[in-house]
Coordinates of C-alpha atoms and ligand atoms in Angstrom, one line a residue:
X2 CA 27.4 102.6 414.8
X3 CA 27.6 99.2 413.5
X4 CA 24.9 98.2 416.5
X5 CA 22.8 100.9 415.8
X6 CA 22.2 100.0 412.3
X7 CA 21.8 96.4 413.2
X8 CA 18.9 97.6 415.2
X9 CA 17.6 100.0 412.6
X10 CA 17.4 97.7 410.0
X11 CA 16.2 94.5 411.6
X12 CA 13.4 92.4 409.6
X13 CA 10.8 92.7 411.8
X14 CA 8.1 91.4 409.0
X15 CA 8.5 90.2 405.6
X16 CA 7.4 88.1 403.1
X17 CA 9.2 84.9 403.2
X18 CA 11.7 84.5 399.8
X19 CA 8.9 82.4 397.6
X20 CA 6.3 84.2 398.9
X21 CA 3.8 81.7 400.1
X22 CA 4.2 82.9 404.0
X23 CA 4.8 85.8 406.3
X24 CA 8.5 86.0 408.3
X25 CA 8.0 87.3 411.6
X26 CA 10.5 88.0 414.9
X27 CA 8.7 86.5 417.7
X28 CA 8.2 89.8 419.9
X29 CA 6.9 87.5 423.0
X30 CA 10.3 86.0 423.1
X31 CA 12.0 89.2 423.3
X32 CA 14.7 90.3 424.5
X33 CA 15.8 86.8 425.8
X34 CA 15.6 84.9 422.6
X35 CA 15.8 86.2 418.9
X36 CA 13.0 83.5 417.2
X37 CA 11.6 83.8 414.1
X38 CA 8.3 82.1 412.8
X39 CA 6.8 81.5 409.5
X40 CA 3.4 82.0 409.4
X41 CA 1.1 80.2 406.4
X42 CA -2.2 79.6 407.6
X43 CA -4.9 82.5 408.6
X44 CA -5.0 80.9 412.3
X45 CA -1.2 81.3 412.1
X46 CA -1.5 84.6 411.1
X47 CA -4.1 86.0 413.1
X48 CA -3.1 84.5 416.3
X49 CA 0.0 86.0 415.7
X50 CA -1.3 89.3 415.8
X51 CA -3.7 88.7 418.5
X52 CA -1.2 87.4 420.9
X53 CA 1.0 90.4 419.7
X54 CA 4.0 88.2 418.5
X55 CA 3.7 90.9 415.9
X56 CA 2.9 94.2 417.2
X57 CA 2.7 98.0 416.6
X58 CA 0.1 99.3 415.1
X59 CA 2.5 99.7 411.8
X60 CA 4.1 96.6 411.8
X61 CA 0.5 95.2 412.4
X62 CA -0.5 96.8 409.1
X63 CA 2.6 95.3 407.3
X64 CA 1.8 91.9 408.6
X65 CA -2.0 92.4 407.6
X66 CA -0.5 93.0 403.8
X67 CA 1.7 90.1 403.5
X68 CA -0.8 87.7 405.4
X69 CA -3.6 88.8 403.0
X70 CA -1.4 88.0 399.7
X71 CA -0.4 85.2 401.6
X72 CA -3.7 84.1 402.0
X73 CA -4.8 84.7 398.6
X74 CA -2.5 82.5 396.8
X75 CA -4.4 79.6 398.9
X76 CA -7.7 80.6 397.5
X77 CA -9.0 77.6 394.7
X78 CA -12.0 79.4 393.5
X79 CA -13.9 78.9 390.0
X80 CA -14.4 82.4 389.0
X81 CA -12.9 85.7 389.7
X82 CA -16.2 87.0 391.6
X83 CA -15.5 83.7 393.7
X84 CA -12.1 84.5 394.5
X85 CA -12.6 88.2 395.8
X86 CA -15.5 87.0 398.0
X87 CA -13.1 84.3 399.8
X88 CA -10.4 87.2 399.9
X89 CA -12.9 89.5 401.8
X90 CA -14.1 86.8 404.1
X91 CA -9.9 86.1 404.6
X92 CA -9.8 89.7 405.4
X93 CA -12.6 90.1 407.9
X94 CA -11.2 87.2 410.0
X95 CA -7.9 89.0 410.2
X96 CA -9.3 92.0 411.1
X97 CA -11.5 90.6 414.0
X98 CA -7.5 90.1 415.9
X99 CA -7.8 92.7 417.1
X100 CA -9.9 96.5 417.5
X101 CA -7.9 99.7 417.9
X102 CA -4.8 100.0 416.0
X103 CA -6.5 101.5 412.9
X104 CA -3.7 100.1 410.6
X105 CA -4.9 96.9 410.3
X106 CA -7.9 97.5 408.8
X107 CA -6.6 100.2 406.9
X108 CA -3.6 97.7 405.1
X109 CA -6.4 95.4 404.5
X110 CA -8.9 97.9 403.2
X111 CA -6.0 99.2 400.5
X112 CA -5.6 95.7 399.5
X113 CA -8.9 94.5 399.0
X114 CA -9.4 97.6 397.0
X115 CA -6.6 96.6 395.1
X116 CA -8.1 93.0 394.1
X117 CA -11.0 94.4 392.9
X118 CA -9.4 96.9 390.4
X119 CA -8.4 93.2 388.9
X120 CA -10.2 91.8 386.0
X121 CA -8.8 88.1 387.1
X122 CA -7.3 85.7 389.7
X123 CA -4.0 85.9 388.5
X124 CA -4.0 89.7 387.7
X125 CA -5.3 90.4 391.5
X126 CA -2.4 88.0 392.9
X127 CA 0.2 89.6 390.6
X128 CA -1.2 93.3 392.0
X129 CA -1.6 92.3 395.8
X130 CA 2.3 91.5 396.0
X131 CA 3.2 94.4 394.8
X132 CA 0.5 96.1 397.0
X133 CA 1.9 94.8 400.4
X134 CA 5.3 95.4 399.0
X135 CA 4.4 99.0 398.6
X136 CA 3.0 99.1 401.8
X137 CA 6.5 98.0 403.5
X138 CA 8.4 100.7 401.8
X139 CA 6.3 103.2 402.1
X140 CA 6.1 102.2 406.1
X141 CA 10.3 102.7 405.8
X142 CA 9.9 106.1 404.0
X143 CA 7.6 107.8 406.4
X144 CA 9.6 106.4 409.8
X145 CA 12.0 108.1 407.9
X146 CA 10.3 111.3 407.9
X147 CA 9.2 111.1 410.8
X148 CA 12.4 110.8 412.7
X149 CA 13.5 113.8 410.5
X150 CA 10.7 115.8 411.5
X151 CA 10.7 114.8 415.3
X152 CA 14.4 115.3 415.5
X153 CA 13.3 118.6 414.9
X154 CA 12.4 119.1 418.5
X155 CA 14.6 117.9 421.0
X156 CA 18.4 119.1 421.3
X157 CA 21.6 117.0 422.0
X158 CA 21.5 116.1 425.7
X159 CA 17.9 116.4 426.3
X160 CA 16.3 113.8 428.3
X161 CA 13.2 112.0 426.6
X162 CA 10.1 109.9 428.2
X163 CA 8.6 107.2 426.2
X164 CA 6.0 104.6 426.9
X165 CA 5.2 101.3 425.4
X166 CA 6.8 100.4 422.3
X167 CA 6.9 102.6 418.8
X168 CA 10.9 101.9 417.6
X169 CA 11.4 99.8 414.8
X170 CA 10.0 96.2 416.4
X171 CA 7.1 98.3 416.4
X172 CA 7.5 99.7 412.3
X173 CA 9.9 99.3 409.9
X174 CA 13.4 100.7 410.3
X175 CA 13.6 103.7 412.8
X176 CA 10.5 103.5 414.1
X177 CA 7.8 106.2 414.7
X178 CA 8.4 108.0 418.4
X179 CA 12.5 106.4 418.9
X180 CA 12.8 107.2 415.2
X181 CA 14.8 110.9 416.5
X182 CA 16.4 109.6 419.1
X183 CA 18.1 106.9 416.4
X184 CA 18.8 109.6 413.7
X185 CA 20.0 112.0 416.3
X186 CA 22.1 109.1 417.6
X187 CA 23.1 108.5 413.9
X188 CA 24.1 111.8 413.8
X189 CA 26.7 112.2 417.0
X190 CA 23.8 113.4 419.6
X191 CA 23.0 112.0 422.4
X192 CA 19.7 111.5 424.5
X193 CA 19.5 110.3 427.9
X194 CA 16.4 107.8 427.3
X195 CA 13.7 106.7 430.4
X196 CA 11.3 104.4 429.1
X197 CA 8.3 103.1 431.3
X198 CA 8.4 99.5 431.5
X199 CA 4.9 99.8 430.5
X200 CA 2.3 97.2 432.4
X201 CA 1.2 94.8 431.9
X202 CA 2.7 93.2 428.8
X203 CA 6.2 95.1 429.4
X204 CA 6.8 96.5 426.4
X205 CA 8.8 99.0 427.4
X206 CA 10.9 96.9 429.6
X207 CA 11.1 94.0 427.0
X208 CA 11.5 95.9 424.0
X209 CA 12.2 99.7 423.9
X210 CA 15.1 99.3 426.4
X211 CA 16.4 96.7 424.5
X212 CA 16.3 98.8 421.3
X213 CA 17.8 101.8 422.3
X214 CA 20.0 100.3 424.7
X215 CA 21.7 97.8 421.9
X216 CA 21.9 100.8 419.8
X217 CA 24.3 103.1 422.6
X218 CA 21.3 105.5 423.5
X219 CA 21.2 106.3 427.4
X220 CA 18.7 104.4 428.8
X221 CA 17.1 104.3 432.1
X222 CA 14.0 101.8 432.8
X223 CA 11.8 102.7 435.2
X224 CA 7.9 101.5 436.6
X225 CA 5.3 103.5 435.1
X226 CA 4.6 104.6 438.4
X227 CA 8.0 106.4 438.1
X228 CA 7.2 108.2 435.7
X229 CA 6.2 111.6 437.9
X230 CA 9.1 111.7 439.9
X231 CA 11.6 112.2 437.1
X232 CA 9.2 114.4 435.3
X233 CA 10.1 116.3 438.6
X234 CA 13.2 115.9 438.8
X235 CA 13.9 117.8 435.9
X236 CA 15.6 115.0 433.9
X237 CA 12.8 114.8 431.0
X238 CA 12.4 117.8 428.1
X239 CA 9.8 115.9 426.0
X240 CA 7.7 112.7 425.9
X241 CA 7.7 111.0 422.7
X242 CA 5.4 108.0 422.0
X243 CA 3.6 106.2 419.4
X244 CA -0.6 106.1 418.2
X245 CA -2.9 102.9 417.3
X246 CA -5.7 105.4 416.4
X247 CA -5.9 109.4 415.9
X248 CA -9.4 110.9 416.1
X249 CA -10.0 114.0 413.7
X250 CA -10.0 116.4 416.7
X251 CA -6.4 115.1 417.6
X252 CA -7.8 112.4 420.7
X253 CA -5.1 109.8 420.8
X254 CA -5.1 106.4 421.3
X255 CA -2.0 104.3 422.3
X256 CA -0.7 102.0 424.8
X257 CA -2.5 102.1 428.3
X258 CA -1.1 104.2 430.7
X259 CA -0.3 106.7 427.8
X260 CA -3.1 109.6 428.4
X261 CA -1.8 109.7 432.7
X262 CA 1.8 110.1 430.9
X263 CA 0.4 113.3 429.2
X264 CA -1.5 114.4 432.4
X265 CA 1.5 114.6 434.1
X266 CA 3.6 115.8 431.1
X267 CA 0.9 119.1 431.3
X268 CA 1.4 119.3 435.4
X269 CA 5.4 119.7 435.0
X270 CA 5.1 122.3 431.9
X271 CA 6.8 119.2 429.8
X272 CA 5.6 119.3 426.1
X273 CA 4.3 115.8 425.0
X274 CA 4.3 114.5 421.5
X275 CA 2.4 111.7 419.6
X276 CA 4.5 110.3 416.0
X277 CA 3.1 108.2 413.9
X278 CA 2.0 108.1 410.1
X279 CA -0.7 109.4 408.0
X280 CA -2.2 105.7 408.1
X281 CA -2.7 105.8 411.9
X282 CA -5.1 108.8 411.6
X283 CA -8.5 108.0 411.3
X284 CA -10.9 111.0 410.2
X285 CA -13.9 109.1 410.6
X286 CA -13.7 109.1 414.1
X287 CA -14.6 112.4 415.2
X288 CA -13.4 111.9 418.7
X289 CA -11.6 109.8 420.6
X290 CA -15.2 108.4 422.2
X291 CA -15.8 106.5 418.7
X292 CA -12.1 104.5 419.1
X293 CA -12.6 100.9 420.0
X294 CA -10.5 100.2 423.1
X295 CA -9.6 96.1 423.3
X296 CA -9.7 94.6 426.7
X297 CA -8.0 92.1 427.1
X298 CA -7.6 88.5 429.4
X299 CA -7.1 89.5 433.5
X300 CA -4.5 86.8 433.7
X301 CA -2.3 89.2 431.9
X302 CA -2.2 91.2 435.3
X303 CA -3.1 88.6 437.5
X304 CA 0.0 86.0 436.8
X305 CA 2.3 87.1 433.3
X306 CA 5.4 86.9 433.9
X307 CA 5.4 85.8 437.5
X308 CA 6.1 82.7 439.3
X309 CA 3.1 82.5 440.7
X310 CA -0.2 84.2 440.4
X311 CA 0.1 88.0 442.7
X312 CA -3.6 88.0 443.0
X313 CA -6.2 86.1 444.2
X314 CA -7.2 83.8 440.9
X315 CA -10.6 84.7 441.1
X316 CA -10.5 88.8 442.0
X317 CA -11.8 90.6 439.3
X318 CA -9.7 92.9 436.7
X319 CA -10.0 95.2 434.1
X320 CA -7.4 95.1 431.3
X321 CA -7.9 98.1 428.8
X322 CA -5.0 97.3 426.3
X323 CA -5.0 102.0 425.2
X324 CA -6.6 104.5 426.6
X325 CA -7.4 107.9 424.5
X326 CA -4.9 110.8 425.1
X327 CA -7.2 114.3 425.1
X328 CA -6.1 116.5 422.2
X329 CA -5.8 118.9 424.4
X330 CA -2.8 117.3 426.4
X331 CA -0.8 117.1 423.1
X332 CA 1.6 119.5 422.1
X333 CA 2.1 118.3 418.8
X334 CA 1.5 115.3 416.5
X335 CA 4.8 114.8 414.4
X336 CA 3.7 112.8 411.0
X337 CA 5.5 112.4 407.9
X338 CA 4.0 115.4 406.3
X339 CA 5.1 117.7 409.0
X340 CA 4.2 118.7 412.7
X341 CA 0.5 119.5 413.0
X342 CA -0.7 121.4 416.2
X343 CA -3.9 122.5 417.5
X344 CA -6.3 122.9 416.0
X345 CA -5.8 119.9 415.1
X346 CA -9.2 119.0 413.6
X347 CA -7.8 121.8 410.8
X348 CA -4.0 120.4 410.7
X349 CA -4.9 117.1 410.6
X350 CA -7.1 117.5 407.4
X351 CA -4.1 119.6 406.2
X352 CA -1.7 117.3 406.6
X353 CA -3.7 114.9 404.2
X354 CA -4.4 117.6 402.1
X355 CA -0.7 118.2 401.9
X356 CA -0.1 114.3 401.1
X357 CA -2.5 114.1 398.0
X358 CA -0.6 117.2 396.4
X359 CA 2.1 115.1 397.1
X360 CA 0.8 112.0 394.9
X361 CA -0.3 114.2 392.2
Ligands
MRU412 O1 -0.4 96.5 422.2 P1 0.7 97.0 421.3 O2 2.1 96.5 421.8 O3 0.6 96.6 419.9 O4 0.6 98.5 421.4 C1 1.6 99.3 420.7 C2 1.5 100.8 421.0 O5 0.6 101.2 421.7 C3 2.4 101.6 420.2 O6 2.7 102.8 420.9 C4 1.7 102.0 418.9 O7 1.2 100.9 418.2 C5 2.6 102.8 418.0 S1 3.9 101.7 417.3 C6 4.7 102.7 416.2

């Protein structure tokens, strides 16, 4: 138990102890080296998030928070007016790292919109730290949820699917779609765990395995590519992974190689669940059509990770970082509020509906 909670409660992000910069784990180094890096400048910063040293479309929304407050301690400005105008040009440049996971721009919306309920510099510094505080423990209550509501579903000895990355790298704490399997674990069950290794940036292979794997869950890697034949088998009850972007009709969008994951989920009668918080749901997209998808540099497929290149240099590639899971693939999406299922265009707006009561 002792390494499960060393893996549950690992500082992924944070603000560093006098608060002028953002503490991150460096998730490119993973899982050979354990380095962190202090981030101070807004190149710093949104480099980091391009080049996914911080990743997860949660974690990418805690780093946002930090980096803005961050930021906005740097700002020398004359007037107050002055001030919010450099902290809203600070914000669009970190929001231009990158497209789909909606979070970022969300954590950066909420605190912009808390500088401006400010009647001065200082007052607006004072609220933004507590602001991207907030947004960190809020992040650690709804994993928590989460987990509780996914955990739900599955039964001790099932066997699980996940692609790409949503445990608590990708978070804060449990994480979003390994959140049950760590409470379960928590709790004396046991899952038998086969991640894809999730091409091309491996985040399966690099990350997930490592995660559950340091924390005593079964695990089996395997090529995404392998991903029908134990569907087939018979070894996998549920698929559980992660969202950078929920449409109001329920279209999904996480890692690539997610929505073929789903496909083959339907084929084999498996059902096939997306987790992931309130904040990753985005009702101003209708449909999954109006989700920007990045695409990213060929030489991630081309050379990463090998020796040498295992293409010609100069052939041609396309790189689509997510694809868009069809709402109608998805037997459930788990957030903290509950389990919404189709239609999810209703549930969804129910499930905010549910959180304002909450607030009230
Ligand atoms: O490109 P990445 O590694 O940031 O993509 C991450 C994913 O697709 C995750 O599944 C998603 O962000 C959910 S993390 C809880």
């Amino acid at each position: 138990m002792q390494e499960l909670h060393q893996v549950t409660h690992i500082d992924n992000v944070r603000l560093s102890d006098d608060g002028a910069a953002v503490v991150i784990i460096d998730q490119t180094q993973l899982p050979n080296r354990t380095v962190y890096l202090t981030l101070r400048t807004a190149e710093e910063l949104f480099d980091a998030i391009r080049t996914l040293k911080v990743r997860g479309a949660p974690a990418i929304g805690i780093c946002a928070g930090y980096a803005l407050y961050v930021l906005a301690q740097q700002i020398s400005a004359e007037t107050f007016p002055d001030f919010l105008t450099e902290l809203q040009r600070q914000a669009a440049y970190l929001n231009a790292s990158r497209p789909t996971a909606v979070n970022l721009s969300w954590a950066l919306r909420r605190m912009m919109d808390t500088a401006r309920r400010a009647q001065s510099t200082e007052e607006a510094l004072t609220l933004l730290q507590a602001e991207c505080l907030a947004i960190h423990r809020e992040d650690i209550e709804m994993c928590r949820r989460i987990s509780e509501n996914g955990l739900s579903l599955i039964h001790d000895g099932d066997g699980i699917l996940t692609h790409c990355n949503a445990g608590p790298l990708a978070t804060s704490r449990y994480g979003t779609a390994l959140g049950p399997l760590f409470l379960g674990r928590e709790r004396g069950m046991q899952f038998h765990v086969f991640c894809d290794e999730t091409r091309p940036l491996l985040q399966g292979a690099r990350l997930t395995s490592y995660e559950l794997s340091r924390a005593g869950i079964d695990t089996t890697l395997i090529c995404d590519n392998m991903a029908s034949i134990v569907m087939k088998n018979g070894w996998i009850q549920a698929c559980f992974v992660g969202c950078d972007r929920v449409a109001a009709n329920g279209d999904t969008a996480n890692k690539i190689g997610t929505s073929g994951v789903a496909i083959l989920a339907k084929h084999y009668g498996i059902p096939f669940y997306v987790l992931g918080p309130t904040s990753t749901i985005d009702l101003s997209c209708a449909t999954g059509d109006d989700i920007t998808i990045e695409l990213r540099d060929p030489a991630e497929i081309r050379e990463k990770f090998y020796r040498e290149p295992m293409a010609p240099t100069d052939v041609g590639c396309y790189n689509p970082a997510f694809d868009v899971t069809d709402h109608t693939l998805i037997s459930g999406i788990v957030t903290e509020f509950g389990i919404c299922r189709a239609p999810y265009t209703e549930s969804l707006r129910a499930v905010f509906r549910k959180k304002k009561e909450e607030h009230v």
